[in-house]
Amino acid sequence: MLAKRSDRVLVQGITGREGTYWTEKMLQYGTRIVAGVTPGKGGQSVHGVPVFDTVEAAMLRRPAEVSVLFVPPMYAMAGACEATEAGIKNVVVLADGVPVHDTMVMLARASQYGARILGPNGPGMIVPGETMVGILPCWLEDVFRPGSVGVVSRSGSLGTAICHQVIRAGLGQSVVLGIGGDPIVGTTTREALEFFAQDGRTRAVVIVGELGGTMEEDAAPVVAEMGKPVVAFIAGGMAPEGKRMGHAGAIVEGDRGTVRSKTRLLAEAGAHIARTPNEVAELLSKAMKTNR
Amino acid sequence: MLAKRSDRVLVQGITGREGTYWTEKMLQYGTRIVAGVTPGKGGQSVHGVPVFDTVEAAMLRRPAEVSVLFVPPMYAMAGACEATEAGIKNVVVLADGVPVHDTMVMLARASQYGARILGPNGPGMIVPGETMVGILPCWLEDVFRPGSVGVVSRSGSLGTAICHQVIRAGLGQSVVLGIGGDPIVGTTTREALEFFAQDGRTRAVVIVGELGGTMEEDAAPVVAEMGKPVVAFIAGGMAPEGKRMGHAGAIVEGDRGTVRSKTRLLAEAGAHIARTPNEVAELLSKAMKTNR
Amino acid sequence: MRLYEYQAKWLFAAQGIPTPPGAVATDPEQAGAAAEQLGVPVALKAQVLAGKRGKAGGIRFAQDAAGARAAAHDILGATLNGFVVESLLVEQRLDIASELYLGITTDRSRRCPVAIFSASGGVEIEEVARSEPEKLIVMPIDVAVGFQTYHAMNLALRGGLGGKLLTAVADVASRLYDVYWQYDAEVAEINPLVVTQSGQVVAADARMSIDENALPRQKNLPKNAMPGSDLEIAAREQGLTYIPLDGDICILANGAGLTLATMDLIAAHGGRPANFTEVGGGNYLKARQSLAIALSRPRIKALFVNVFGAFARADHIADGFTQALVELKPDLPIVACIRGTEEETAWRLVRERLGIEPYKDMDLAAAAVVARAYGRG
Amino acid sequence: MRLYEYQAKWLFAAQGIPTPPGAVATDPEQAGAAAEQLGVPVALKAQVLAGKRGKAGGIRFAQDAAGARAAAHDILGATLNGFVVESLLVEQRLDIASELYLGITTDRSRRCPVAIFSASGGVEIEEVARSEPEKLIVMPIDVAVGFQTYHAMNLALRGGLGGKLLTAVADVASRLYDVYWQYDAEVAEINPLVVTQSGQVVAADARMSIDENALPRQKNLPKNAMPGSDLEIAAREQGLTYIPLDGDICILANGAGLTLATMDLIAAHGGRPANFTEVGGGNYLKARQSLAIALSRPRIKALFVNVFGAFARADHIADGFTQALVELKPDLPIVACIRGTEEETAWRLVRERLGIEPYKDMDLAAAAVVARAYGRG
């Protein structure tokens, strides 16, 4: 599911402005970037990373386990399909603005190939001190430090802010997963929790959620069973209720999707609910002490 | 791959003129027709066979192993996809005039579901004395009789005529497979031979081919290895050479596709080549005697 | 982006879904003329993007052209659930035998489209969903396969239909999916799908909303103003998300999640957020427009900027909003909390251009802005 | 159904594939005018459905309008590989830097579409396929996925391209697949795909043929007469397959396979088949038209009917052709061999209506018809 230090990483769209900038940041952090892809630019190199025209061509010469896409939203589906078809099992899609229909196609194809998508519209992931794949400000030492707290966030900026709270609590992160803020994403809160439940390094989990959708509700049963303390902050309590998509939306979501429904179900499952980002630090400190 | 006496058969398009006519013929022959499907006609019955609106609905009440489609060519793809999706593993498509692109989609979907298509544009199949699925004149006693000769034919009428030659030779058929005359079919000559090679009841095989495509060439290696006598009649020696589809056609088919190339490769693989339908009977008699 | 009923019906009709003959009218004369041409009786339906229109008086019937003119006169210009009625859809009135429900929507939880059908349609469908869920058939759709007629047939069959009605409804359902897929819809819904006395199946209402991320490739959609205040519309025209709220502390944050959390934080400290304005992604380039819109409302007491830069770098965002504030010169207390990628450059810009010291802890910053907004600082 | 070059180019251009500016001309004046409008030099290309047109003199170049008129005068009305040239495509002449080959076709053996590319295109591509097969890249296409730009990129990359040419050719290839798929093509081919001196990629020639089974759903194709004799065209217009041959024994059989075998059988007995006419499937209803066409040729010496009824029942076919022969009253020996579904009714019809005894063994029947045709019976 996740990148390890040993995983080799491919950067799709490496020659673009953002691709080039973040490739350097990732390399500096120690991420094993083995190749980049930009059609028509095969043979060039970016920060010493060789560029290929297609993922297939890159995989022949420089096989990788993970790919991260720096491509515009309308090209994300093709990029992700190219990666999974070429045999990459973990694809990180950062783009904000991917049409939801494209995301559905992308996920259907990925599941055919036994691949997993992280995103779209997320900042990627980091194993502090080991590897970062995406656009997280990994060099900020009061945000990311190796530790035992797993963080799963639907929001990039808020997730980063919450990671700072983990550090304020005197702790660090085992893995931070930016699952993305789109209505449909490839890796859900529930799947992230299932990973954290199994992960030996993770001793506590922070869920950063927000109103809309039912990912937090769907994750509640795992919270109840995982045997590790969980702190949750669900943003949007002050926001006006989102417009429902007709009767159809009401029928498929029922009474779920509100901050109230999410916090209620998570609390019932045993999670500690933070009302502000700063409360995350306090609740986490307390929970870790109690749990010991 | 093939229907056995014990297989339960569904008839899609059972309430149409042809569906009704052939359902009666199949029932009279002993085929275990358990259900029919015509959308909007659920609840009716045809020759005592209950009709359902969809294959799914039929499968819930009357599960079947085989489905045979009496539907117009433009609806064959949807009908075959419906059947495979509902869990049917053997689908017989009779329609003549199915667009080739539809056939390709149908086959791709069938392979996803682990199903096999026989046809399109074939007459179906018969295990003489046991079961007939399709539109073969099974009641003609000098055409179909139980025996030990496997027949695979790309042509309906010619295949039937050749079956009569098998009877003339004093023999009968183990299985007759009408694989269909379209450029792309779900079950190939080669796959039919692979079945006959394994089939205990089959002691000799007749291939009824025709000019065009490379199915006979592709089957030649199996002829060489199967250890059972093979007689082949390839129609079209007198026909003007078919028009090739541009350079592309020439590139993918190369020098194959002619009656000459087919008979040469089959003969080299050890098949006995009949120049006329009647020669099939003679060659078959001789081969069976020698083989004993 | 939600479409008006008449726009959705254009798309449905183009895909072969039966809709009632009708015409759009923006004044009573047009409504009367439409009634005459269509033949009476007619239904006159307010074209507003709000639900429960019928209960709010937005649907009227007329027996003749004069009646249609009178009804149009009443409805046009009236305010319905907060929206001013600017146009009507005048349609032949249907002889209703029964009302069905049919919808295709994206199911976030299943991560695929779903088709929904009920033989008990009409305005009370959500009540049916609660009290008799077995009457609602929900069928997930595999996007690799689509929603073929035989899938639609199974849907309608499970919903209890048979015979000609089964095939007619299945035909509409599979066409509705085609509309949903082709136009990148979030939802395409027919409620009620009317069965007339003569056995015809007709889409009496139509609801459709389009994924805004897909608009760049949806060139053939009807041009359409979304509902909202002038400020919301101005923001949308510039590609910004701006939702006005009741409060008085103006908020600018990056990313939807952090913006929501910032609103919560302001509220937790006793403040009242005035808006949801997001400058994530590439939108930090539009900070000036965002701020101009957000600050243009009366009674704003303070501005709170909260940035945690990642992909959108903190220095880029800071460059954008500090420049904008230098130009706009708002006469307000300003509190800025900044963290993230290239934060030191960002802090320097805030100090140099705005002459204030940026916060690094958002909790302290939120407390400060609330105190200053309400004169307690 | 094969399309003319100019028709295929319309479809290609509509899908965004670059084609040379050009116009169709049916007389020398039009050709001259086109040359003036396009700017010289121009290429004038005979629009016939035959290969190796260039070698047969079907392509000419002109430096000015007068030259274009003269060239058009030479080519129009000439016979090229058996086809009369009725129209020309006048195009801007390309500055050719190199010629590539690109094609999409249905691979019967792989049972899927294939994309074919070679950096060594042009008229000798089949020679390249034989002598340097490594220069031809053949890539199978999964119809569930389609041929995306990245697949096309891999194709062109394996074929040795790089840089801007790689992306330009990949773009054309993926659009070519879209044309192939959308129009139910059997083949969509560009040979040569020209790279001009200025680095543009242009479809200099275009070949496309459509699956005739798909014509009922291909409403938007250019109307187009296929090549062939008047009789072939008459047959095709009635939905029949009729191919004239050199011989003198007219054949009517059901099913393509049996028809082919019947031709072989006539030949094996020393006869000369006059035609391929199939009445399988539902076509037995058109027996009258089939026979009228087949018998209308001069020098026919006998008629051989060979039926083995299955799906198309023997009695139905017999009913059709016996009625037709009663009407047509051909002055010829007729031999009929009939077997299959409802054969006894069929035999009775043949006896009653034609006064002849049907054969049941096709070998004996074939021997009989050959003997009677050539006066040996």
Coordinates of C-alpha atoms in Angstrom, one line a residue, chain B residues 26-285:
Chain B
M26 CA -34.2 -28.8 -29.6
L27 CA -36.7 -30.0 -27.0
Q28 CA -37.8 -32.8 -29.3
Y29 CA -34.1 -33.8 -29.6
G30 CA -33.8 -34.1 -25.9
T31 CA -31.9 -30.8 -25.1
R32 CA -32.6 -29.7 -21.5
I33 CA -34.0 -26.3 -22.2
V34 CA -34.9 -24.9 -18.7
A35 CA -35.8 -21.3 -19.5
G36 CA -36.2 -18.7 -22.1
V37 CA -35.6 -14.9 -22.0
T38 CA -37.5 -12.1 -23.8
P39 CA -37.6 -8.7 -22.1
G40 CA -41.1 -7.7 -21.3
K41 CA -42.5 -11.2 -21.8
G42 CA -41.6 -12.6 -18.4
G43 CA -44.3 -15.0 -17.1
Q44 CA -45.2 -16.4 -20.5
S45 CA -44.2 -19.8 -21.7
V46 CA -43.0 -21.3 -25.0
H47 CA -43.5 -25.0 -25.6
G48 CA -43.8 -25.4 -21.9
V49 CA -40.5 -23.5 -21.2
P50 CA -41.0 -20.6 -18.8
V51 CA -40.0 -17.1 -20.1
F52 CA -38.2 -14.5 -18.0
D53 CA -37.4 -10.9 -18.7
T54 CA -33.7 -11.1 -18.2
V55 CA -31.0 -13.7 -17.9
E56 CA -30.4 -12.7 -14.3
A57 CA -34.1 -13.3 -13.5
A58 CA -34.0 -16.7 -15.3
M59 CA -30.8 -17.8 -13.6
L60 CA -32.3 -17.1 -10.1
R61 CA -35.1 -19.5 -10.8
R62 CA -33.8 -21.8 -13.5
P63 CA -30.0 -21.9 -13.5
A64 CA -28.4 -23.0 -16.8
E65 CA -24.9 -23.8 -18.0
V66 CA -25.4 -22.9 -21.7
S67 CA -27.3 -20.1 -23.4
V68 CA -28.2 -19.9 -27.1
L69 CA -29.1 -16.5 -28.7
F70 CA -31.9 -16.1 -31.2
V71 CA -31.5 -12.3 -31.4
P72 CA -30.9 -10.0 -34.3
P73 CA -27.2 -9.3 -35.1
M74 CA -27.1 -5.8 -33.7
Y75 CA -28.3 -7.2 -30.3
A76 CA -26.0 -10.1 -30.2
M77 CA -23.2 -8.3 -28.2
A78 CA -25.6 -7.1 -25.5
G79 CA -27.2 -10.6 -25.3
A80 CA -23.9 -12.3 -25.0
C81 CA -22.6 -9.9 -22.4
E82 CA -25.8 -10.2 -20.4
A83 CA -25.4 -14.0 -20.4
T84 CA -21.7 -14.0 -19.4
E85 CA -22.3 -11.4 -16.7
A86 CA -25.2 -13.5 -15.3
G87 CA -22.7 -16.4 -14.9
I88 CA -23.3 -18.5 -18.1
K89 CA -20.0 -20.1 -19.2
N90 CA -21.0 -21.2 -22.7
V91 CA -22.8 -18.9 -25.0
V92 CA -23.8 -19.9 -28.5
V93 CA -24.3 -16.9 -30.9
L94 CA -26.0 -17.8 -34.1
A95 CA -26.6 -14.4 -35.7
D96 CA -25.2 -13.7 -39.1
G97 CA -24.3 -10.0 -39.5
V98 CA -22.8 -9.1 -36.1
P99 CA -20.4 -6.2 -36.6
V100 CA -16.8 -7.4 -36.0
H101 CA -16.2 -4.7 -33.4
D102 CA -19.1 -6.0 -31.4
T103 CA -17.6 -9.5 -31.6
M104 CA -14.3 -8.2 -30.3
V105 CA -16.0 -6.6 -27.3
M106 CA -18.1 -9.7 -26.7
L107 CA -15.0 -11.9 -26.6
A108 CA -13.1 -9.5 -24.4
R109 CA -15.9 -9.5 -21.9
A110 CA -16.4 -13.2 -22.1
S111 CA -12.8 -13.8 -21.3
Q112 CA -13.1 -11.5 -18.2
Y113 CA -15.9 -13.8 -17.0
G114 CA -14.2 -17.0 -17.9
A115 CA -16.9 -17.8 -20.5
R116 CA -16.6 -19.2 -24.0
I117 CA -18.5 -18.0 -27.1
L118 CA -19.4 -20.3 -29.9
G119 CA -20.0 -18.2 -33.1
P120 CA -21.2 -15.7 -34.2
N121 CA -22.6 -16.7 -37.5
G122 CA -22.5 -20.4 -36.8
P123 CA -25.2 -23.1 -36.5
G124 CA -24.3 -24.1 -32.9
M125 CA -23.4 -27.6 -31.9
I126 CA -24.7 -31.1 -31.5
V127 CA -23.7 -34.2 -29.6
P128 CA -25.7 -36.6 -31.7
G129 CA -28.2 -38.6 -29.7
E130 CA -27.7 -36.4 -26.7
T131 CA -28.2 -32.7 -27.2
M132 CA -28.3 -30.0 -29.8
V133 CA -27.9 -26.3 -29.1
G134 CA -28.5 -24.1 -32.1
I135 CA -30.1 -24.5 -35.5
L136 CA -28.8 -27.8 -36.8
P137 CA -31.2 -30.2 -38.5
C138 CA -30.7 -32.8 -35.8
W139 CA -33.6 -35.0 -36.8
L140 CA -32.0 -35.9 -40.1
E141 CA -30.8 -39.4 -39.5
D142 CA -28.4 -39.6 -42.5
V143 CA -26.7 -36.4 -41.3
F144 CA -26.2 -36.8 -37.5
R145 CA -25.7 -40.1 -35.7
P146 CA -23.7 -40.9 -32.5
G147 CA -20.2 -41.9 -33.4
S148 CA -16.6 -41.2 -33.0
V149 CA -15.8 -38.4 -35.5
G150 CA -15.4 -34.9 -34.3
V151 CA -16.4 -32.2 -36.9
V152 CA -15.5 -28.6 -36.7
S153 CA -16.9 -26.3 -39.4
R154 CA -16.8 -22.6 -40.3
S155 CA -19.9 -23.0 -42.5
G156 CA -23.3 -24.1 -41.4
S157 CA -24.7 -25.6 -44.6
L158 CA -21.4 -27.0 -45.8
G159 CA -20.7 -28.4 -42.3
T160 CA -24.1 -30.1 -42.4
A161 CA -23.4 -31.5 -45.8
I162 CA -20.0 -32.9 -44.6
C163 CA -21.7 -34.5 -41.6
H164 CA -23.8 -36.4 -44.2
Q165 CA -20.5 -37.6 -45.6
V166 CA -19.5 -38.9 -42.2
I167 CA -22.7 -41.0 -42.2
R168 CA -22.0 -42.1 -45.8
A169 CA -18.7 -43.4 -44.5
G170 CA -20.6 -45.6 -42.1
L171 CA -19.5 -43.6 -39.1
G172 CA -21.1 -41.1 -36.8
Q173 CA -20.1 -37.9 -34.9
S174 CA -18.9 -37.5 -31.3
V175 CA -19.5 -33.7 -31.4
V176 CA -20.2 -31.3 -34.3
L177 CA -19.0 -27.7 -33.6
G178 CA -20.3 -25.0 -35.9
I179 CA -17.7 -22.3 -35.0
G180 CA -19.1 -19.8 -37.4
G181 CA -18.0 -18.0 -40.6
D182 CA -17.2 -14.6 -39.3
P183 CA -13.8 -13.1 -39.6
I184 CA -13.5 -13.3 -35.8
V185 CA -15.2 -16.1 -33.8
G186 CA -15.2 -17.0 -30.1
T187 CA -14.1 -20.6 -30.6
T188 CA -11.4 -21.3 -33.2
T189 CA -10.6 -24.4 -35.3
R190 CA -7.5 -24.8 -33.2
E191 CA -9.4 -24.7 -29.9
A192 CA -11.9 -27.2 -31.3
L193 CA -9.0 -29.5 -32.2
E194 CA -7.5 -29.1 -28.8
F195 CA -10.8 -30.3 -27.4
F196 CA -11.1 -33.2 -29.8
A197 CA -7.5 -34.2 -28.9
Q198 CA -8.5 -34.7 -25.3
D199 CA -12.0 -36.0 -25.9
G200 CA -12.2 -39.8 -25.3
R201 CA -15.1 -40.4 -27.6
T202 CA -13.5 -38.7 -30.6
R203 CA -11.3 -41.0 -32.7
A204 CA -11.0 -38.9 -35.8
V205 CA -11.6 -35.3 -36.8
V206 CA -13.0 -33.6 -39.9
I207 CA -12.0 -29.9 -40.4
V208 CA -14.4 -28.0 -42.7
G209 CA -12.6 -24.7 -43.6
E210 CA -12.7 -22.1 -46.2
L211 CA -10.5 -19.5 -47.7
G212 CA -9.7 -16.3 -45.7
G213 CA -8.3 -15.8 -42.2
T214 CA -5.6 -18.0 -40.7
M215 CA -7.7 -20.4 -38.5
E216 CA -6.7 -23.5 -40.4
E217 CA -3.0 -22.5 -40.5
D218 CA -3.1 -21.8 -36.7
A219 CA -4.6 -25.2 -36.2
A220 CA -2.0 -27.2 -38.1
P221 CA 0.4 -27.7 -35.2
V222 CA -2.4 -29.3 -33.2
V223 CA -3.1 -31.6 -36.1
A224 CA 0.5 -32.8 -36.0
E225 CA 0.4 -33.6 -32.3
M226 CA -3.0 -34.9 -31.6
G227 CA -2.5 -38.5 -32.6
K228 CA -5.9 -38.9 -34.2
P229 CA -6.5 -39.0 -38.0
V230 CA -7.7 -35.7 -39.4
V231 CA -9.5 -35.1 -42.7
A232 CA -9.8 -31.6 -44.0
F233 CA -11.9 -30.0 -46.7
I234 CA -11.2 -26.3 -47.4
A235 CA -13.7 -24.7 -49.6
G236 CA -13.0 -21.8 -52.0
G237 CA -10.2 -23.2 -54.2
M238 CA -12.2 -21.9 -57.2
A239 CA -13.0 -18.5 -55.7
P240 CA -11.3 -15.4 -56.8
E241 CA -8.8 -14.3 -54.2
G242 CA -10.4 -12.1 -51.6
K243 CA -9.5 -8.5 -51.5
R244 CA -6.9 -7.8 -48.8
M245 CA -7.5 -5.0 -46.4
G246 CA -4.8 -2.7 -47.4
H247 CA -1.1 -3.1 -46.5
A248 CA -2.2 -3.7 -43.0
G249 CA -4.0 -6.8 -44.0
A250 CA -1.0 -8.1 -45.9
I251 CA 1.2 -7.3 -43.0
V252 CA -0.8 -9.2 -40.4
E253 CA -1.7 -12.1 -42.6
G254 CA 1.5 -12.4 -44.7
D255 CA 1.2 -15.2 -47.2
R256 CA -1.5 -17.0 -45.2
G257 CA -5.2 -17.1 -45.8
T258 CA -5.4 -18.8 -49.2
V259 CA -6.8 -22.3 -49.7
R260 CA -3.3 -23.3 -51.0
S261 CA -1.6 -22.2 -47.8
K262 CA -4.2 -23.9 -45.6
T263 CA -4.1 -27.2 -47.4
R264 CA -0.3 -27.2 -47.6
L265 CA 0.1 -26.6 -43.8
L266 CA -2.6 -29.1 -42.9
A267 CA -1.2 -31.7 -45.2
E268 CA 2.3 -31.2 -43.8
A269 CA 0.9 -31.7 -40.4
G270 CA -0.5 -35.0 -41.5
A271 CA -4.1 -34.2 -42.4
H272 CA -5.8 -35.9 -45.3
I273 CA -7.0 -33.3 -47.7
A274 CA -10.4 -33.8 -49.5
R275 CA -10.9 -32.0 -52.8
T276 CA -14.7 -32.5 -52.8
P277 CA -17.2 -33.1 -50.0
N278 CA -17.7 -36.7 -51.1
E279 CA -13.9 -37.4 -50.8
V280 CA -14.3 -36.7 -47.1
A281 CA -16.3 -40.0 -46.7
E282 CA -13.6 -41.9 -48.6
L283 CA -10.6 -40.4 -46.8
L284 CA -12.3 -40.9 -43.4
S285 CA -13.1 -44.6 -44.1

